[in-house]
Tab-separated table of C-alpha atoms and ligand atoms in Angstrom:
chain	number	residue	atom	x	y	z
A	814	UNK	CA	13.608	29.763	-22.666
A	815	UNK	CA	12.312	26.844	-24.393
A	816	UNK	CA	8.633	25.126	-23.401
A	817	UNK	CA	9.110	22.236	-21.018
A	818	UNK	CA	6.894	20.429	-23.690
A	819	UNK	CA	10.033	20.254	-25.725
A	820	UNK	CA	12.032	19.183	-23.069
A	821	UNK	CA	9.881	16.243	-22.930
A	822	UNK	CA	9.868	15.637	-26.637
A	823	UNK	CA	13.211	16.000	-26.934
A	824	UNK	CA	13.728	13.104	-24.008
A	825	UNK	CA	11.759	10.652	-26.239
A	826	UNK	CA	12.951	11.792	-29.613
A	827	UNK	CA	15.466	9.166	-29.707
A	828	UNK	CA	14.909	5.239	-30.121
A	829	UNK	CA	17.151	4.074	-27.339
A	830	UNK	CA	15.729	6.195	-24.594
A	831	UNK	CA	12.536	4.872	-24.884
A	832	UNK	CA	13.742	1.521	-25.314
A	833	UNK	CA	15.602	1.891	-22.144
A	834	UNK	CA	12.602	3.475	-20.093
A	835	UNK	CA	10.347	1.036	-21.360
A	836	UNK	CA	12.791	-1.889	-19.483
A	837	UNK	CA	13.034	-0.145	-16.351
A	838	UNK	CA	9.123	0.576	-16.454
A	839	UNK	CA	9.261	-3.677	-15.697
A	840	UNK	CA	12.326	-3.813	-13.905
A	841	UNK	CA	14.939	-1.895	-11.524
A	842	UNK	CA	18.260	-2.831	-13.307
A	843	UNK	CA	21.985	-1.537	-13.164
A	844	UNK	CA	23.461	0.232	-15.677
A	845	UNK	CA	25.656	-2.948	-16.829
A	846	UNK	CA	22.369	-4.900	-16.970
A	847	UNK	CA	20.810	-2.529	-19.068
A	848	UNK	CA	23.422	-2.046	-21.603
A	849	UNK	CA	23.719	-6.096	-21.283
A	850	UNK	CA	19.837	-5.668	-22.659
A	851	UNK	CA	20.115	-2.968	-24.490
A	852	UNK	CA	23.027	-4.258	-26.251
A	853	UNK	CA	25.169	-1.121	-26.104
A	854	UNK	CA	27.968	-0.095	-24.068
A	855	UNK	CA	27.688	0.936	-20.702
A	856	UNK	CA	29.141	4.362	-21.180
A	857	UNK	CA	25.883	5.080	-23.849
A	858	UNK	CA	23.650	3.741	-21.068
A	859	UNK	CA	25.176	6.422	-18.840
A	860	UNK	CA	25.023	9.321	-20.210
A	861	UNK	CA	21.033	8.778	-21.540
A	862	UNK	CA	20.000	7.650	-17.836
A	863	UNK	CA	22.163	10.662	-17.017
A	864	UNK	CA	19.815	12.711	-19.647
A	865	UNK	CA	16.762	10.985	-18.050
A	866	UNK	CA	17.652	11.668	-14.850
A	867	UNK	CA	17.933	15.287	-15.320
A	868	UNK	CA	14.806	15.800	-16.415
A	869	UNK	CA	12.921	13.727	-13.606
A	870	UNK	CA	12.252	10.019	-15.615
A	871	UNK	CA	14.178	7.530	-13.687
A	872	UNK	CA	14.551	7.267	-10.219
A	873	UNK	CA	17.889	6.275	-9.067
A	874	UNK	CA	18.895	4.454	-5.944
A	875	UNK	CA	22.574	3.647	-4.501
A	876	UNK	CA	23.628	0.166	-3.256
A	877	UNK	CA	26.828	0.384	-1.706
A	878	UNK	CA	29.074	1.563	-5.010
A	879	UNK	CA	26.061	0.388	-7.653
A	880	UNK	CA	23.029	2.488	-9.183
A	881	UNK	CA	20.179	0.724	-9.459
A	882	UNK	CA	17.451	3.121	-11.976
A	883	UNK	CA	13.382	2.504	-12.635
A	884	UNK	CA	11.027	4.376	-14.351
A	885	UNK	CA	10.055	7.437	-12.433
A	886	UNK	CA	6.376	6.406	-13.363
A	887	UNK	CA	3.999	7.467	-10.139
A	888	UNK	CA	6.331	10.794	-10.058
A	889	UNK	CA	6.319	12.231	-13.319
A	890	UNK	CA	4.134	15.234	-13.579
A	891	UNK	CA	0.944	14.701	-15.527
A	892	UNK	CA	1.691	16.132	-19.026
A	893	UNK	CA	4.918	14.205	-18.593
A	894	UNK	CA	3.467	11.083	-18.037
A	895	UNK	CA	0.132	11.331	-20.689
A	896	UNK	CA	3.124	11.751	-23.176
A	897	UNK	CA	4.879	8.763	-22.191
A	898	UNK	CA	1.327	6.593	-22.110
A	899	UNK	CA	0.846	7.839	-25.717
A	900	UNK	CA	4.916	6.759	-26.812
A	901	UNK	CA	4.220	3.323	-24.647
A	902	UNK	CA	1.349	2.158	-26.168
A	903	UNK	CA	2.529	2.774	-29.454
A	904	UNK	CA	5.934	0.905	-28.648
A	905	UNK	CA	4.301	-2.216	-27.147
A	906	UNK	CA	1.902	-2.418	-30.093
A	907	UNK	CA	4.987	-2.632	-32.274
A	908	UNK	CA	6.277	-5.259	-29.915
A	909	UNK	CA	3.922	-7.414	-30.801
A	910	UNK	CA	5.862	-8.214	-33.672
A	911	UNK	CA	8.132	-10.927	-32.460
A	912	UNK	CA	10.910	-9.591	-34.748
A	913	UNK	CA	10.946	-6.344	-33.453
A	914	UNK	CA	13.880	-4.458	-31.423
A	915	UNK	CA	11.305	-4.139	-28.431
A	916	UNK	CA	10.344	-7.658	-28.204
A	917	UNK	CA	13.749	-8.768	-28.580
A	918	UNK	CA	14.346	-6.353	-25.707
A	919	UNK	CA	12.160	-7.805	-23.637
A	920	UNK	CA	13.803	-11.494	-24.319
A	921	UNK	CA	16.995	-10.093	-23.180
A	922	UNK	CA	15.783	-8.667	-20.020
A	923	UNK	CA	14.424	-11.883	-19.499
A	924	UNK	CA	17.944	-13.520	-19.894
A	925	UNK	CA	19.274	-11.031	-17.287
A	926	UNK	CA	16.906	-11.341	-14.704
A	927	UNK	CA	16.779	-15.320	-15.239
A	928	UNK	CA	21.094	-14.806	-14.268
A	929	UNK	CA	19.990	-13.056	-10.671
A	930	UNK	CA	17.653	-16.014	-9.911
A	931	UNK	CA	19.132	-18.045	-7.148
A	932	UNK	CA	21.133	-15.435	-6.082
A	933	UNK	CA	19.244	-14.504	-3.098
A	934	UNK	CA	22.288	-11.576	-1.738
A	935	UNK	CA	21.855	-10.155	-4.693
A	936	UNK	CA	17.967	-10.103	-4.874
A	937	UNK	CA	17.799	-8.427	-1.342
A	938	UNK	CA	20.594	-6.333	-2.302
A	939	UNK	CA	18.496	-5.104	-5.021
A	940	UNK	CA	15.422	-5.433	-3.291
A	941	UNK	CA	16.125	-3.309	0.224
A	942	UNK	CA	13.757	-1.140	1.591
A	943	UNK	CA	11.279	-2.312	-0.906
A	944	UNK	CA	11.283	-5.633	0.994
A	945	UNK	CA	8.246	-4.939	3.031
A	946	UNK	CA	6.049	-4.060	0.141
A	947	UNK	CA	7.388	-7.465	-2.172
A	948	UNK	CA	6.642	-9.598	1.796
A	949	UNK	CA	3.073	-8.046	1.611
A	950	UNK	CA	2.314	-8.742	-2.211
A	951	UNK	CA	3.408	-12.533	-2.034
A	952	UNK	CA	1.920	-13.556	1.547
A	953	UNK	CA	-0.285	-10.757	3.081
A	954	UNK	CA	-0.189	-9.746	6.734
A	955	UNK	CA	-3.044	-12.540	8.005
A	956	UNK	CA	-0.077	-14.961	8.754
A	957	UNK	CA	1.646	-12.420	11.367
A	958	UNK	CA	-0.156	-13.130	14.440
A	959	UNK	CA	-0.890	-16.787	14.167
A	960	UNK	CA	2.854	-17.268	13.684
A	961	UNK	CA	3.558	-15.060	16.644
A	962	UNK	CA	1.345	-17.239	18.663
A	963	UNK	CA	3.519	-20.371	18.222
A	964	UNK	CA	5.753	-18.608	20.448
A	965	UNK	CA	3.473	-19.477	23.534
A	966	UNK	CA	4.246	-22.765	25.381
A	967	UNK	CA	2.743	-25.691	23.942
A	968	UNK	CA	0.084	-28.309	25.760
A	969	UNK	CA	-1.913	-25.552	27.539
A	970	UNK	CA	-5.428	-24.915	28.636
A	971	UNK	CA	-6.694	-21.400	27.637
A	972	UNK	CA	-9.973	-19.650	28.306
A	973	UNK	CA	-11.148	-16.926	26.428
A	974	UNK	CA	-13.456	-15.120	28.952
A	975	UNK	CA	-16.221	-13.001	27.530
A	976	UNK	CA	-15.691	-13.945	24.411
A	977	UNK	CA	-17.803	-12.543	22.541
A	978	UNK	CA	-18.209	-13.973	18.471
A	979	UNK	CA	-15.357	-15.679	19.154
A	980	UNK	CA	-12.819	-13.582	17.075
A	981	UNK	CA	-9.976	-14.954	18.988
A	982	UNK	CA	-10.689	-18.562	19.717
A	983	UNK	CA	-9.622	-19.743	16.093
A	984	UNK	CA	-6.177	-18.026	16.380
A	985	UNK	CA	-5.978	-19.823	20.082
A	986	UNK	CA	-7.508	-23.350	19.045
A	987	UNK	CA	-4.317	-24.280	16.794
A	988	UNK	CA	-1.712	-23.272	19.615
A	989	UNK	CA	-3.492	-24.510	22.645
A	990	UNK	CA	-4.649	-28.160	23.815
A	991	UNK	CA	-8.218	-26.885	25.166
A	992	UNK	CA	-9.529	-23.642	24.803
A	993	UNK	CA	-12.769	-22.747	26.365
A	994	UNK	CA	-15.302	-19.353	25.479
A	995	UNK	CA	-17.109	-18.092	28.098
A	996	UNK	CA	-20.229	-15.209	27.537
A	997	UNK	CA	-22.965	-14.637	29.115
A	998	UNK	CA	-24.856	-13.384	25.739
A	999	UNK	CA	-26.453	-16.313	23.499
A	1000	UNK	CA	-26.485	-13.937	20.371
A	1001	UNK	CA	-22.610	-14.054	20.942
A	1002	UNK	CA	-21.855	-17.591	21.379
A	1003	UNK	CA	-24.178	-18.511	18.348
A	1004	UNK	CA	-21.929	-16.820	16.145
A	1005	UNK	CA	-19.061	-18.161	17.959
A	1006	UNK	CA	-20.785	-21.622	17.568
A	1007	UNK	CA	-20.759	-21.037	13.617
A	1008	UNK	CA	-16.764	-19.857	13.651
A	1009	UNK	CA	-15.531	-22.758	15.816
A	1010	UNK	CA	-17.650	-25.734	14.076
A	1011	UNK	CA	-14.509	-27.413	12.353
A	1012	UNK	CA	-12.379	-26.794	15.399
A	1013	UNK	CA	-12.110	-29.838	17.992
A	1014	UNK	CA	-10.908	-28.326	20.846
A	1015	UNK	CA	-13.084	-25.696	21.285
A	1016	UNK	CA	-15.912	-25.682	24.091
A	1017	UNK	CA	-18.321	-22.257	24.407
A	1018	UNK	CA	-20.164	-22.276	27.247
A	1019	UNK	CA	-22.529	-19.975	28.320
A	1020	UNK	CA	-21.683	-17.861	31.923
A	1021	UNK	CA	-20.737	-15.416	34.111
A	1022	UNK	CA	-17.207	-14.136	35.033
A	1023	UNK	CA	-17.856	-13.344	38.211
A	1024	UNK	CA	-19.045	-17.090	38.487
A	1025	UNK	CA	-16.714	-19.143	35.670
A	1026	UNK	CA	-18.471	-22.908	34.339
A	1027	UNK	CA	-14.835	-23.724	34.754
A	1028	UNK	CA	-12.772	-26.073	37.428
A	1029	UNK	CA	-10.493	-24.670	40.328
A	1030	UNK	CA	-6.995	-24.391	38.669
A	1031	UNK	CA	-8.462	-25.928	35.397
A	1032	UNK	CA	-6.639	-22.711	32.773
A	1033	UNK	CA	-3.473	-22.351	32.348
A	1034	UNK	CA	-3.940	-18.882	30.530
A	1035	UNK	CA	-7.000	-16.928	30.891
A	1036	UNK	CA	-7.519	-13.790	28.280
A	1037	UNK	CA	-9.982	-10.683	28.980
A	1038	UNK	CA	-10.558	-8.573	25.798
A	1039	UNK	CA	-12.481	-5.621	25.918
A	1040	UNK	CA	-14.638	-6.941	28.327
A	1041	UNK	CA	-13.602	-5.346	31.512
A	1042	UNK	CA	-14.896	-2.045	31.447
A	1043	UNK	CA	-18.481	-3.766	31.346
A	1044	UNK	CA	-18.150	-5.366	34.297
A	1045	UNK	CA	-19.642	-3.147	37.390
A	1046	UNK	CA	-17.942	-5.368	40.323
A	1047	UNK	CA	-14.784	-6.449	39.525
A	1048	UNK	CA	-13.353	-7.635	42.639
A	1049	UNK	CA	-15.367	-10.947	42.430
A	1050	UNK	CA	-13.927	-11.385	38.926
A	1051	UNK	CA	-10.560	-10.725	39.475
A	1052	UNK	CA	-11.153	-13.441	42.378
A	1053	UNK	CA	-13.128	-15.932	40.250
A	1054	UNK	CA	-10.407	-15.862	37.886
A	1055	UNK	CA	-7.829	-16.333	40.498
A	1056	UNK	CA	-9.768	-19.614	41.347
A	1057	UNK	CA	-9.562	-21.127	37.849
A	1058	UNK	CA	-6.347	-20.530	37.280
A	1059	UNK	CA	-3.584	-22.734	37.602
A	1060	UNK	CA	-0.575	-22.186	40.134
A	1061	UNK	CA	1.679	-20.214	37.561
A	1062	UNK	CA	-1.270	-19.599	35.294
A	1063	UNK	CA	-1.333	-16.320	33.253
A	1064	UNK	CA	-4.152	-13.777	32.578
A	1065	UNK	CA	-4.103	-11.237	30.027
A	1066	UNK	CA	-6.089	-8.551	30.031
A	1067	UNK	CA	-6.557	-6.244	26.895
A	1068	UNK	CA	-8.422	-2.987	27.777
A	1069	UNK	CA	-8.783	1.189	27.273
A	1070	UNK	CA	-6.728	2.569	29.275
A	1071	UNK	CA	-8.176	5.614	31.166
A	1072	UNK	CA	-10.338	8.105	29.145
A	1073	UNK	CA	-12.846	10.932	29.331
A	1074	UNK	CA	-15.562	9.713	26.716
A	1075	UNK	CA	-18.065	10.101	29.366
A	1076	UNK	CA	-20.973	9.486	26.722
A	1077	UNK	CA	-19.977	5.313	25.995
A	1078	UNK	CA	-21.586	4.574	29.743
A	1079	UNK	CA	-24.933	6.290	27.765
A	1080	UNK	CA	-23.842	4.660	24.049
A	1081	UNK	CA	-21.881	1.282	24.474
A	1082	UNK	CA	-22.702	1.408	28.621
A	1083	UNK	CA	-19.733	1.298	29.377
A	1084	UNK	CA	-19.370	0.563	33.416
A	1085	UNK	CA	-15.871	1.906	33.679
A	1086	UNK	CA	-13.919	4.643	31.915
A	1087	UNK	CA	-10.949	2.607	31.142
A	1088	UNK	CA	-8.664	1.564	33.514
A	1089	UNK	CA	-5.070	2.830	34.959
A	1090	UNK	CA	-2.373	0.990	35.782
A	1091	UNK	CA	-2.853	1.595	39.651
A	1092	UNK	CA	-6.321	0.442	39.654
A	1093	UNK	CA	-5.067	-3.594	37.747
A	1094	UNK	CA	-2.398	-3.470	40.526
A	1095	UNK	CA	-4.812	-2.982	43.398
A	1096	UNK	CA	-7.471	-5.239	42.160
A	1097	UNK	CA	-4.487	-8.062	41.185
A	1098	UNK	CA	-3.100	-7.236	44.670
A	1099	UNK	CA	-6.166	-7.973	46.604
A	1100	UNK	CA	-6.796	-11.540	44.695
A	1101	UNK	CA	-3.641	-12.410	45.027
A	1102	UNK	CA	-1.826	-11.959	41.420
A	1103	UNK	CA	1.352	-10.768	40.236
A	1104	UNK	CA	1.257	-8.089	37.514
A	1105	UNK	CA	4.162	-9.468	35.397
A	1106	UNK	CA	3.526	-7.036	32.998
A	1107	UNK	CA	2.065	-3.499	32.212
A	1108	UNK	CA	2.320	-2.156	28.569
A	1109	UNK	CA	0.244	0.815	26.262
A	1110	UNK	CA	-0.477	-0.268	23.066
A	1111	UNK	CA	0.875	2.076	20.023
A	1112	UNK	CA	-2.234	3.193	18.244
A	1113	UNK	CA	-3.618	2.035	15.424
A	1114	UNK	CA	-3.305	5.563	13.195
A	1115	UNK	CA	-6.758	4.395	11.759
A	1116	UNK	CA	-8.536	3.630	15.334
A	1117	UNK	CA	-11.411	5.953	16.548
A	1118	UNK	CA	-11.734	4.498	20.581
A	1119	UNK	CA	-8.771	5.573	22.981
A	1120	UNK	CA	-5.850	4.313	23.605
A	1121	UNK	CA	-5.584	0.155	24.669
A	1122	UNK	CA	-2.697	-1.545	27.299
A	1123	UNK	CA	-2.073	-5.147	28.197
A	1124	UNK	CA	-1.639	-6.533	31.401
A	1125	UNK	CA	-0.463	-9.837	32.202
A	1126	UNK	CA	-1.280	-11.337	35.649
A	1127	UNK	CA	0.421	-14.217	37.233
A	1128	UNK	CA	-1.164	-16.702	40.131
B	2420	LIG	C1	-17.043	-5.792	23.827
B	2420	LIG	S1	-17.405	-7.487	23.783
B	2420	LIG	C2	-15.816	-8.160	23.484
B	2420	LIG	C3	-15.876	-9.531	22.910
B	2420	LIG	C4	-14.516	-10.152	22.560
B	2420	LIG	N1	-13.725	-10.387	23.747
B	2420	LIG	C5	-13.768	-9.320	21.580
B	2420	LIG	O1	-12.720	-8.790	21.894
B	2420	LIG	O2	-14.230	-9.231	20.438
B	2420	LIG	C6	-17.718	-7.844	25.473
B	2420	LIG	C7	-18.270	-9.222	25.707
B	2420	LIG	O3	-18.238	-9.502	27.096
B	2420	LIG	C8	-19.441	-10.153	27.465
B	2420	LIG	N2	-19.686	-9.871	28.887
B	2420	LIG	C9	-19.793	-8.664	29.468
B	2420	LIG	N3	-19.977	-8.791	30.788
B	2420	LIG	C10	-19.991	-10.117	31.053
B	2420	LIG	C11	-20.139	-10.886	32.243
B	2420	LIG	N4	-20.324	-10.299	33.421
B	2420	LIG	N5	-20.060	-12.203	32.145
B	2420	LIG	C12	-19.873	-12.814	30.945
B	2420	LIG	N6	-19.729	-12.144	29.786
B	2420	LIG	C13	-19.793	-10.809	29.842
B	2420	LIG	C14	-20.488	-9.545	26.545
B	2420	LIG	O4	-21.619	-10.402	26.390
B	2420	LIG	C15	-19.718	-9.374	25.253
B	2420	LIG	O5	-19.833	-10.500	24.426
């Protein structure tokens, strides 16, 4: 039985297959666009990504009828890989040379991947499951929720109540014509102060929920984010926020849903150990809202507190 070292030797001994690894270590290709860069025929590319394949230094994925092949680079084993480093640098120093088979390689693959441009079937084709990582590279995740929110209605007067630092009133102001922040803590709304400066339609205002510096039907959607469950009485809140809401007006209420972490009424005094689903029906009931909607959050895998839900309440 020969060493596995010589396995791996032997997979780099010859010119072409490092050549050809060294292309799909930039690229995912087809075998017809690597013997297009290559210049060979396709039947040569075949049987060394065949060779390669065997011993574990492409990775091969099916499109319909087509193989598409990259380096195997993250799953080669260790000695494996140090060997190729060593081969690699070597090759691109030689590359430098602008006359050299691997720059000239690199021209070509160029040329090949300049022919896909504009041909977006083929790019998502090519692209599939590896979509989602590509979407977060080029544009991030920040854009997700402010684009969601365009899907509320337009022209409408929200209130953010307890609102804290203000987290949520820049993702509101853009969407909404008026959006007030209500706390009762001035540490909170200073910082709130500082994130809303630029924003125009933003008014913070110091208060109480259970007795809102806002007009009788004066919101037309009324949010409550983790601020429930430090409220003691909430039957006067649920009614004060009846009162400012507009007929048809909606409040949404983000909060733990019921727990047994007895010690946050000591740490974070916590008035209430989440809530159920009963208990938002009741106290909706009695000031004379709608639940519309009841809904546990999936948990964040990286999220210490319990579980959250929304509710969405409807005058
Ligand atoms: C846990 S923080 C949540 C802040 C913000 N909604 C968020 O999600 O980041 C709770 C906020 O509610 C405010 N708050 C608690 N009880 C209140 C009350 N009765 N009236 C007004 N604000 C209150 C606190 O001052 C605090 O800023």
């Amino acid at each position: 039985m020969t060493s596995p070292v010589f396995d791996r030797l032997t997979a780099l001994s010859e010119p072409i297959r490092v050549r050809l690894l060294r292309v799909l270590a930039r690229e995912e290709l087809a075998v017809g666009e690597v013997a297009r860069v290559l210049q060979t025929s396709q039947p040569t590319v075949s049987r060394h990504l065949k060779q390669l394949d065997e011993g574990g230094w492409v990775l091969r994925r099916k499109v319909g009828t087509a193989s598409y092949f990259r380096l195997a680079y993250t799953d080669l084993d260790p000695e494996a890989r140090m060997l190729w480093d060593l081969v690699y640098a070597q090759v691109e120093a030689e590359a430098c040379d602008p006359a050299s088979q691997y720059a000239e390689d690199l021209r070509r693959l160029d040329g090949v991947l300049a022919q896909r441009t504009g041909d977006s079937e083929e790019l998502f084709r090519r692209l599939g499951g590896r979509w989602d990582t590509v979407r977060k590279e080029l544009f991030g995740e920040g854009y997700v929720l402010p684009a969601l929110l365009a899907l509320l209605p337009p022209g409408q007067v929200m209130a953010d109540l307890g609102c804290g630092t203000g987290a949520m009133l820049p993702l509101l102001a853009p969407v909404a014509t008026q959006v007030f922040g209500v706390d009762r803590e001035a540490a909170m709304l200073e910082v709130a102060e500082e994130r809303t400066a630029e924003l125009g339609n933003v008014t913070l205002c110091r208060g109480l929920l259970d007795a809102l510096p806002l007009g009788d039907a004066s919101v037309d959607l009324a949010l409550c984010q983790l601020v429930l469950h430090h409220v003691r009485e909430l039957p006067p809140v649920y009614a004060e926020v009846a009162r400012v809401l507009a007929p048809g007006g909606r409040w949404v209420i983000l909060d733990m849903i019921e727990h047994d972490r007895d010690e946050y009424r000591e740490t974070m005094g916590h008035q209430h150990l989440g809530f159920s689903e009963a208990t938002v029906r009741a106290l909706a009931g009695d000031a004379g809202l709608a639940v519309r909607a009841w809904r546990v959050l999936p948990p964040d895998p990286a999220a210490q507190g319990p579980a959250l839900f929304v509710a969405v309440l409807v005058k």
